[in-house]
């Protein structure tokens, strides 16, 4: 059951938010070292945000997993309310389009809460990670691609598409990210990726909402195949 967070967080802490959506593949092919390293990486991400003064107050994280269905396992929450992940049991297929659509629906709801509470927010981040080829509803996949590309074109979303292992469909991931090519993780360097992501969130949180923040592209070499 996903942890549901309303507007209380925003009243207690009116700092502009950096919403980060992790949309992660938990299909059967992620079983073993992949899912263990992913879980360790996400928990490290939480710890790094907790230890960074700027990111601590600004970051809100949501997690959607997709296998033979899409499930919201963590609704948007500040670091104090984020539950560390103890285990995920990979199984089933790769309903990637369904996962992205659920992540976007969840983001739209959170943005409405921000607006209703008078809290500013930075351009949201969507991190899409998969190790295979999507095999859900083709119409859902096409709808997800259209929604993401329209948001990116309108500068209302920053998307990072990450392929895990040699079987990841980089061509499909590229369709989600017309302005930035998808990246393939070096081996199982999830921790290195999430360290980079936490630093990127911190950098965004020190800027002014609406500004364009340059990403640490040199840091990609620490976790991505370039």
PDB file of C-alpha atoms in Angstrom:
ATOM      1  CA  UNK A   1       0.000   0.000   0.000  1.00  0.00           C
ATOM      2  CA  UNK A   2       1.415   3.382  -0.988  1.00  0.00           C
ATOM      3  CA  UNK A   3       1.945   5.969   1.705  1.00  0.00           C
ATOM      4  CA  UNK A   4      -0.478   8.822   1.008  1.00  0.00           C
ATOM      5  CA  UNK A   5       0.642  12.351   1.780  1.00  0.00           C
ATOM      6  CA  UNK A   6      -1.677  15.364   1.676  1.00  0.00           C
ATOM      7  CA  UNK A   7      -1.078  19.057   2.254  1.00  0.00           C
ATOM      8  CA  UNK A   8       0.088  18.841   5.892  1.00  0.00           C
ATOM      9  CA  UNK A   9       3.702  18.506   4.780  1.00  0.00           C
ATOM     10  CA  UNK A  10       3.398  21.684   2.751  1.00  0.00           C
ATOM     11  CA  UNK A  11       1.930  23.758   5.575  1.00  0.00           C
ATOM     12  CA  UNK A  12       4.720  22.736   7.938  1.00  0.00           C
ATOM     13  CA  UNK A  13       7.422  23.359   5.339  1.00  0.00           C
ATOM     14  CA  UNK A  14       6.564  25.852   2.542  1.00  0.00           C
ATOM     15  CA  UNK A  15       9.969  25.480   0.813  1.00  0.00           C
ATOM     16  CA  UNK A  16       9.661  25.141  -2.998  1.00  0.00           C
ATOM     17  CA  UNK A  17       9.599  21.452  -3.876  1.00  0.00           C
ATOM     18  CA  UNK A  18      11.609  19.279  -6.262  1.00  0.00           C
ATOM     19  CA  UNK A  19       9.253  16.390  -7.138  1.00  0.00           C
ATOM     20  CA  UNK A  20      11.196  13.284  -8.209  1.00  0.00           C
ATOM     21  CA  UNK A  21       9.326  10.290  -9.620  1.00  0.00           C
ATOM     22  CA  UNK A  22      11.176   6.974  -9.735  1.00  0.00           C
ATOM     23  CA  UNK A  23       9.471   4.684 -12.250  1.00  0.00           C
ATOM     24  CA  UNK A  24      11.198   1.323 -11.872  1.00  0.00           C
ATOM     25  CA  UNK A  25      11.033  -2.033 -13.613  1.00  0.00           C
ATOM     26  CA  UNK A  26      10.326  -4.873 -11.160  1.00  0.00           C
ATOM     27  CA  UNK A  27       9.561  -7.563 -13.740  1.00  0.00           C
ATOM     28  CA  UNK A  28      10.837 -11.118 -13.332  1.00  0.00           C
ATOM     29  CA  UNK A  29      14.087 -10.384 -15.165  1.00  0.00           C
ATOM     30  CA  UNK A  30      15.126  -7.992 -12.356  1.00  0.00           C
ATOM     31  CA  UNK A  31      15.348 -10.897  -9.901  1.00  0.00           C
ATOM     32  CA  UNK A  32      18.626 -11.331  -8.023  1.00  0.00           C
ATOM     33  CA  UNK A  33      21.498  -8.860  -7.943  1.00  0.00           C
ATOM     34  CA  UNK A  34      19.682  -6.256 -10.058  1.00  0.00           C
ATOM     35  CA  UNK A  35      16.823  -5.718  -7.616  1.00  0.00           C
ATOM     36  CA  UNK A  36      19.093  -5.909  -4.546  1.00  0.00           C
ATOM     37  CA  UNK A  37      21.398  -3.240  -5.942  1.00  0.00           C
ATOM     38  CA  UNK A  38      18.415  -1.115  -6.994  1.00  0.00           C
ATOM     39  CA  UNK A  39      16.916  -1.238  -3.482  1.00  0.00           C
ATOM     40  CA  UNK A  40      20.285  -0.349  -1.939  1.00  0.00           C
ATOM     41  CA  UNK A  41      20.592   2.537  -4.398  1.00  0.00           C
ATOM     42  CA  UNK A  42      17.162   3.965  -3.606  1.00  0.00           C
ATOM     43  CA  UNK A  43      17.824   3.812   0.149  1.00  0.00           C
ATOM     44  CA  UNK A  44      21.194   5.487  -0.385  1.00  0.00           C
ATOM     45  CA  UNK A  45      19.351   8.193  -2.356  1.00  0.00           C
ATOM     46  CA  UNK A  46      17.065   8.761   0.627  1.00  0.00           C
ATOM     47  CA  UNK A  47      20.040   8.952   3.000  1.00  0.00           C
ATOM     48  CA  UNK A  48      21.899  11.413   0.776  1.00  0.00           C
ATOM     49  CA  UNK A  49      18.857  13.702   0.574  1.00  0.00           C
ATOM     50  CA  UNK A  50      18.416  13.478   4.342  1.00  0.00           C
ATOM     51  CA  UNK A  51      22.019  14.611   4.885  1.00  0.00           C
ATOM     52  CA  UNK A  52      21.886  17.549   2.443  1.00  0.00           C
ATOM     53  CA  UNK A  53      20.425  20.711   4.004  1.00  0.00           C
ATOM     54  CA  UNK A  54      19.057  22.078   0.723  1.00  0.00           C
ATOM     55  CA  UNK A  55      17.649  18.850  -0.693  1.00  0.00           C
ATOM     56  CA  UNK A  56      16.275  17.818   2.720  1.00  0.00           C
ATOM     57  CA  UNK A  57      13.619  20.538   2.708  1.00  0.00           C
ATOM     58  CA  UNK A  58      12.936  20.573  -1.032  1.00  0.00           C
ATOM     59  CA  UNK A  59      12.897  17.002  -2.341  1.00  0.00           C
ATOM     60  CA  UNK A  60       9.744  14.920  -2.549  1.00  0.00           C
ATOM     61  CA  UNK A  61       9.998  11.388  -3.920  1.00  0.00           C
ATOM     62  CA  UNK A  62       7.415   9.091  -5.447  1.00  0.00           C
ATOM     63  CA  UNK A  63       7.984   5.497  -6.585  1.00  0.00           C
ATOM     64  CA  UNK A  64       5.974   3.571  -9.168  1.00  0.00           C
ATOM     65  CA  UNK A  65       6.902  -0.021  -9.932  1.00  0.00           C
ATOM     66  CA  UNK A  66       5.821  -1.812 -13.093  1.00  0.00           C
ATOM     67  CA  UNK A  67       5.712  -5.518 -13.855  1.00  0.00           C
ATOM     68  CA  UNK A  68       2.486  -7.163 -15.099  1.00  0.00           C
ATOM     69  CA  UNK A  69       0.732  -4.124 -13.641  1.00  0.00           C
ATOM     70  CA  UNK A  70       1.669  -0.660 -12.441  1.00  0.00           C
ATOM     71  CA  UNK A  71       1.593   0.128  -8.719  1.00  0.00           C
ATOM     72  CA  UNK A  72       2.242   3.270  -6.711  1.00  0.00           C
ATOM     73  CA  UNK A  73       4.391   2.009  -3.828  1.00  0.00           C
ATOM     74  CA  UNK A  74       5.337   5.445  -2.486  1.00  0.00           C
ATOM     75  CA  UNK A  75       3.301   8.604  -2.973  1.00  0.00           C
ATOM     76  CA  UNK A  76       5.118  11.946  -2.931  1.00  0.00           C
ATOM     77  CA  UNK A  77       6.598  12.637   0.480  1.00  0.00           C
ATOM     78  CA  UNK A  78       9.365  14.620   2.127  1.00  0.00           C
ATOM     79  CA  UNK A  79      12.375  12.770   3.467  1.00  0.00           C
ATOM     80  CA  UNK A  80      10.992  12.515   7.015  1.00  0.00           C
ATOM     81  CA  UNK A  81       7.980  10.591   5.747  1.00  0.00           C
ATOM     82  CA  UNK A  82       9.678   8.349   3.223  1.00  0.00           C
ATOM     83  CA  UNK A  83       9.676   4.694   4.193  1.00  0.00           C
ATOM     84  CA  UNK A  84      12.914   2.887   3.416  1.00  0.00           C
ATOM     85  CA  UNK A  85      12.450  -0.059   1.062  1.00  0.00           C
ATOM     86  CA  UNK A  86      13.139  -3.406   2.696  1.00  0.00           C
ATOM     87  CA  UNK A  87      12.306  -5.757  -0.170  1.00  0.00           C
ATOM     88  CA  UNK A  88      10.766  -5.966  -3.628  1.00  0.00           C
ATOM     89  CA  UNK A  89       9.839  -9.297  -5.205  1.00  0.00           C
ATOM     90  CA  UNK A  90      10.306  -9.046  -8.985  1.00  0.00           C
ATOM     91  CA  UNK A  91       7.825 -10.991 -11.108  1.00  0.00           C
ATOM     92  CA  UNK A  92       5.821 -10.859 -14.293  1.00  0.00           C
ATOM     93  CA  UNK A  93       6.130  -8.846 -17.476  1.00  0.00           C
ATOM     94  CA  UNK A  94       7.186  -5.271 -18.317  1.00  0.00           C
ATOM     95  CA  UNK A  95       4.178  -2.949 -18.462  1.00  0.00           C
ATOM     96  CA  UNK A  96       6.333   0.116 -18.994  1.00  0.00           C
ATOM     97  CA  UNK A  97       3.695   2.356 -20.570  1.00  0.00           C
ATOM     98  CA  UNK A  98       1.275   1.660 -17.742  1.00  0.00           C
ATOM     99  CA  UNK A  99       3.999   2.507 -15.221  1.00  0.00           C
ATOM    100  CA  UNK A 100       4.833   5.844 -16.809  1.00  0.00           C
ATOM    101  CA  UNK A 101       1.176   6.830 -17.100  1.00  0.00           C
ATOM    102  CA  UNK A 102       0.608   6.095 -13.409  1.00  0.00           C
ATOM    103  CA  UNK A 103       3.717   8.117 -12.518  1.00  0.00           C
ATOM    104  CA  UNK A 104       2.445  11.077 -14.552  1.00  0.00           C
ATOM    105  CA  UNK A 105      -1.056  10.818 -13.051  1.00  0.00           C
ATOM    106  CA  UNK A 106       0.474  10.849  -9.566  1.00  0.00           C
ATOM    107  CA  UNK A 107       2.594  13.873 -10.449  1.00  0.00           C
ATOM    108  CA  UNK A 108      -0.407  15.809 -11.747  1.00  0.00           C
ATOM    109  CA  UNK A 109      -2.250  15.170  -8.473  1.00  0.00           C
ATOM    110  CA  UNK A 110       0.728  16.366  -6.445  1.00  0.00           C
ATOM    111  CA  UNK A 111       1.085  19.513  -8.541  1.00  0.00           C
ATOM    112  CA  UNK A 112      -2.557  20.287  -7.802  1.00  0.00           C
ATOM    113  CA  UNK A 113      -1.832  19.960  -4.076  1.00  0.00           C
ATOM    114  CA  UNK A 114       1.146  22.325  -4.443  1.00  0.00           C
ATOM    115  CA  UNK A 115      -0.999  24.879  -6.238  1.00  0.00           C
ATOM    116  CA  UNK A 116      -3.811  24.579  -3.722  1.00  0.00           C
ATOM    117  CA  UNK A 117      -1.359  25.104  -0.865  1.00  0.00           C
ATOM    118  CA  UNK A 118       0.436  28.034  -2.510  1.00  0.00           C
ATOM    119  CA  UNK A 119       3.747  26.144  -2.622  1.00  0.00           C
ATOM    120  CA  UNK A 120       6.095  26.660  -5.563  1.00  0.00           C
ATOM    121  CA  UNK A 121       7.789  23.726  -7.250  1.00  0.00           C
ATOM    122  CA  UNK A 122      10.706  23.152  -9.576  1.00  0.00           C
ATOM    123  CA  UNK A 123      10.491  21.327 -12.870  1.00  0.00           C
ATOM    124  CA  UNK A 124       9.624  17.725 -11.881  1.00  0.00           C
ATOM    125  CA  UNK A 125      11.977  14.837 -12.576  1.00  0.00           C
ATOM    126  CA  UNK A 126      10.968  11.471 -13.995  1.00  0.00           C
ATOM    127  CA  UNK A 127      13.558   8.693 -13.711  1.00  0.00           C
ATOM    128  CA  UNK A 128      12.603   5.685 -15.848  1.00  0.00           C
ATOM    129  CA  UNK A 129      14.640   2.497 -15.335  1.00  0.00           C
ATOM    130  CA  UNK A 130      14.096  -0.799 -17.174  1.00  0.00           C
ATOM    131  CA  UNK A 131      16.070  -3.909 -18.119  1.00  0.00           C
ATOM    132  CA  UNK A 132      13.865  -5.222 -20.901  1.00  0.00           C
ATOM    133  CA  UNK A 133      11.386  -4.568 -23.682  1.00  0.00           C
ATOM    134  CA  UNK A 134       7.904  -3.245 -22.910  1.00  0.00           C
ATOM    135  CA  UNK A 135       5.175  -5.836 -23.420  1.00  0.00           C
ATOM    136  CA  UNK A 136       2.076  -4.203 -21.971  1.00  0.00           C
ATOM    137  CA  UNK A 137      -0.730  -2.507 -23.907  1.00  0.00           C
ATOM    138  CA  UNK A 138       0.798  -0.823 -27.005  1.00  0.00           C
ATOM    139  CA  UNK A 139      -1.754   1.997 -26.772  1.00  0.00           C
ATOM    140  CA  UNK A 140      -0.722   2.703 -23.165  1.00  0.00           C
ATOM    141  CA  UNK A 141       2.923   2.842 -24.271  1.00  0.00           C
ATOM    142  CA  UNK A 142       2.178   5.297 -27.069  1.00  0.00           C
ATOM    143  CA  UNK A 143       0.062   7.448 -24.743  1.00  0.00           C
ATOM    144  CA  UNK A 144       2.877   7.507 -22.189  1.00  0.00           C
ATOM    145  CA  UNK A 145       5.438   8.519 -24.808  1.00  0.00           C
ATOM    146  CA  UNK A 146       3.183  11.320 -26.082  1.00  0.00           C
ATOM    147  CA  UNK A 147       2.512  12.641 -22.584  1.00  0.00           C
ATOM    148  CA  UNK A 148       6.190  12.667 -21.606  1.00  0.00           C
ATOM    149  CA  UNK A 149       7.421  14.259 -24.823  1.00  0.00           C
ATOM    150  CA  UNK A 150       4.761  16.986 -24.647  1.00  0.00           C
ATOM    151  CA  UNK A 151       5.711  17.819 -21.044  1.00  0.00           C
ATOM    152  CA  UNK A 152       9.411  17.863 -21.915  1.00  0.00           C
ATOM    153  CA  UNK A 153       8.766  20.124 -24.923  1.00  0.00           C
ATOM    154  CA  UNK A 154       6.781  22.500 -22.689  1.00  0.00           C
ATOM    155  CA  UNK A 155       9.676  22.458 -20.160  1.00  0.00           C
ATOM    156  CA  UNK A 156       7.368  21.007 -17.529  1.00  0.00           C
ATOM    157  CA  UNK A 157       9.349  17.794 -17.000  1.00  0.00           C
ATOM    158  CA  UNK A 158      12.948  16.596 -16.902  1.00  0.00           C
ATOM    159  CA  UNK A 159      13.215  12.941 -17.871  1.00  0.00           C
ATOM    160  CA  UNK A 160      16.093  10.517 -17.394  1.00  0.00           C
ATOM    161  CA  UNK A 161      15.834   7.150 -19.133  1.00  0.00           C
ATOM    162  CA  UNK A 162      18.171   4.448 -17.856  1.00  0.00           C
ATOM    163  CA  UNK A 163      18.721   1.036 -19.414  1.00  0.00           C
ATOM    164  CA  UNK A 164      19.805  -1.805 -17.127  1.00  0.00           C
ATOM    165  CA  UNK A 165      21.834  -4.594 -18.730  1.00  0.00           C
ATOM    166  CA  UNK A 166      22.229  -5.584 -22.344  1.00  0.00           C
ATOM    167  CA  UNK A 167      18.572  -6.457 -22.981  1.00  0.00           C
ATOM    168  CA  UNK A 168      17.143  -2.996 -22.215  1.00  0.00           C
ATOM    169  CA  UNK A 169      15.264  -1.566 -25.207  1.00  0.00           C
ATOM    170  CA  UNK A 170      17.220   1.642 -25.719  1.00  0.00           C
ATOM    171  CA  UNK A 171      15.215   2.518 -28.832  1.00  0.00           C
ATOM    172  CA  UNK A 172      11.985   2.683 -26.837  1.00  0.00           C
ATOM    173  CA  UNK A 173      13.695   4.639 -24.042  1.00  0.00           C
ATOM    174  CA  UNK A 174      14.957   7.123 -26.644  1.00  0.00           C
ATOM    175  CA  UNK A 175      11.375   7.871 -27.660  1.00  0.00           C
ATOM    176  CA  UNK A 176      10.684   9.109 -24.131  1.00  0.00           C
ATOM    177  CA  UNK A 177      13.671  11.437 -24.212  1.00  0.00           C
ATOM    178  CA  UNK A 178      13.983  13.324 -27.507  1.00  0.00           C
ATOM    179  CA  UNK A 179      16.351  15.948 -26.064  1.00  0.00           C
ATOM    180  CA  UNK A 180      18.676  13.646 -24.150  1.00  0.00           C
ATOM    181  CA  UNK A 181      19.716  10.159 -25.270  1.00  0.00           C
ATOM    182  CA  UNK A 182      18.989   7.271 -22.905  1.00  0.00           C
ATOM    183  CA  UNK A 183      21.914   6.028 -20.863  1.00  0.00           C
ATOM    184  CA  UNK A 184      22.883   2.477 -20.034  1.00  0.00           C
ATOM    185  CA  UNK A 185      23.976   1.759 -16.484  1.00  0.00           C
ATOM    186  CA  UNK A 186      27.553   0.521 -16.101  1.00  0.00           C
ATOM    187  CA  UNK A 187      27.042  -2.973 -14.733  1.00  0.00           C
ATOM    188  CA  UNK A 188      24.997  -2.592 -11.539  1.00  0.00           C
ATOM    189  CA  UNK A 189      26.146   0.879 -10.516  1.00  0.00           C
ATOM    190  CA  UNK A 190      22.807   1.850  -9.014  1.00  0.00           C
ATOM    191  CA  UNK A 191      24.463   3.405  -5.964  1.00  0.00           C
ATOM    192  CA  UNK A 192      26.647   5.619  -8.109  1.00  0.00           C
ATOM    193  CA  UNK A 193      23.619   6.689 -10.135  1.00  0.00           C
ATOM    194  CA  UNK A 194      21.564   7.590  -7.075  1.00  0.00           C
ATOM    195  CA  UNK A 195      24.522   9.476  -5.555  1.00  0.00           C
ATOM    196  CA  UNK A 196      24.642  11.540  -8.750  1.00  0.00           C
ATOM    197  CA  UNK A 197      20.868  12.003  -8.658  1.00  0.00           C
ATOM    198  CA  UNK A 198      20.906  13.255  -5.060  1.00  0.00           C
ATOM    199  CA  UNK A 199      23.585  15.816  -5.915  1.00  0.00           C
ATOM    200  CA  UNK A 200      21.519  16.915  -8.914  1.00  0.00           C
ATOM    201  CA  UNK A 201      18.427  17.377  -6.734  1.00  0.00           C
ATOM    202  CA  UNK A 202      20.502  19.441  -4.311  1.00  0.00           C
ATOM    203  CA  UNK A 203      21.737  21.624  -7.155  1.00  0.00           C
ATOM    204  CA  UNK A 204      18.177  22.226  -8.352  1.00  0.00           C
ATOM    205  CA  UNK A 205      16.960  23.063  -4.838  1.00  0.00           C
ATOM    206  CA  UNK A 206      19.541  25.863  -4.555  1.00  0.00           C
ATOM    207  CA  UNK A 207      18.222  27.564  -7.701  1.00  0.00           C
ATOM    208  CA  UNK A 208      15.175  29.769  -8.255  1.00  0.00           C
ATOM    209  CA  UNK A 209      11.974  27.991  -9.395  1.00  0.00           C
ATOM    210  CA  UNK A 210      11.641  28.483 -13.133  1.00  0.00           C
ATOM    211  CA  UNK A 211      15.378  28.724 -13.764  1.00  0.00           C
ATOM    212  CA  UNK A 212      17.084  26.219 -16.053  1.00  0.00           C
ATOM    213  CA  UNK A 213      19.614  24.239 -14.037  1.00  0.00           C
ATOM    214  CA  UNK A 214      22.598  22.696 -15.803  1.00  0.00           C
ATOM    215  CA  UNK A 215      23.085  19.056 -14.924  1.00  0.00           C
ATOM    216  CA  UNK A 216      26.404  17.570 -13.866  1.00  0.00           C
ATOM    217  CA  UNK A 217      27.148  15.923 -17.179  1.00  0.00           C
ATOM    218  CA  UNK A 218      30.737  15.102 -16.181  1.00  0.00           C
ATOM    219  CA  UNK A 219      29.344  13.055 -13.297  1.00  0.00           C
ATOM    220  CA  UNK A 220      27.613  10.709 -15.745  1.00  0.00           C
ATOM    221  CA  UNK A 221      30.915   8.973 -16.328  1.00  0.00           C
ATOM    222  CA  UNK A 222      30.742   7.558 -12.817  1.00  0.00           C
ATOM    223  CA  UNK A 223      27.755   5.332 -13.578  1.00  0.00           C
ATOM    224  CA  UNK A 224      26.756   5.442 -17.266  1.00  0.00           C
ATOM    225  CA  UNK A 225      28.211   3.818 -20.355  1.00  0.00           C
ATOM    226  CA  UNK A 226      29.330   6.778 -22.467  1.00  0.00           C
TER     227      UNK A 226
END
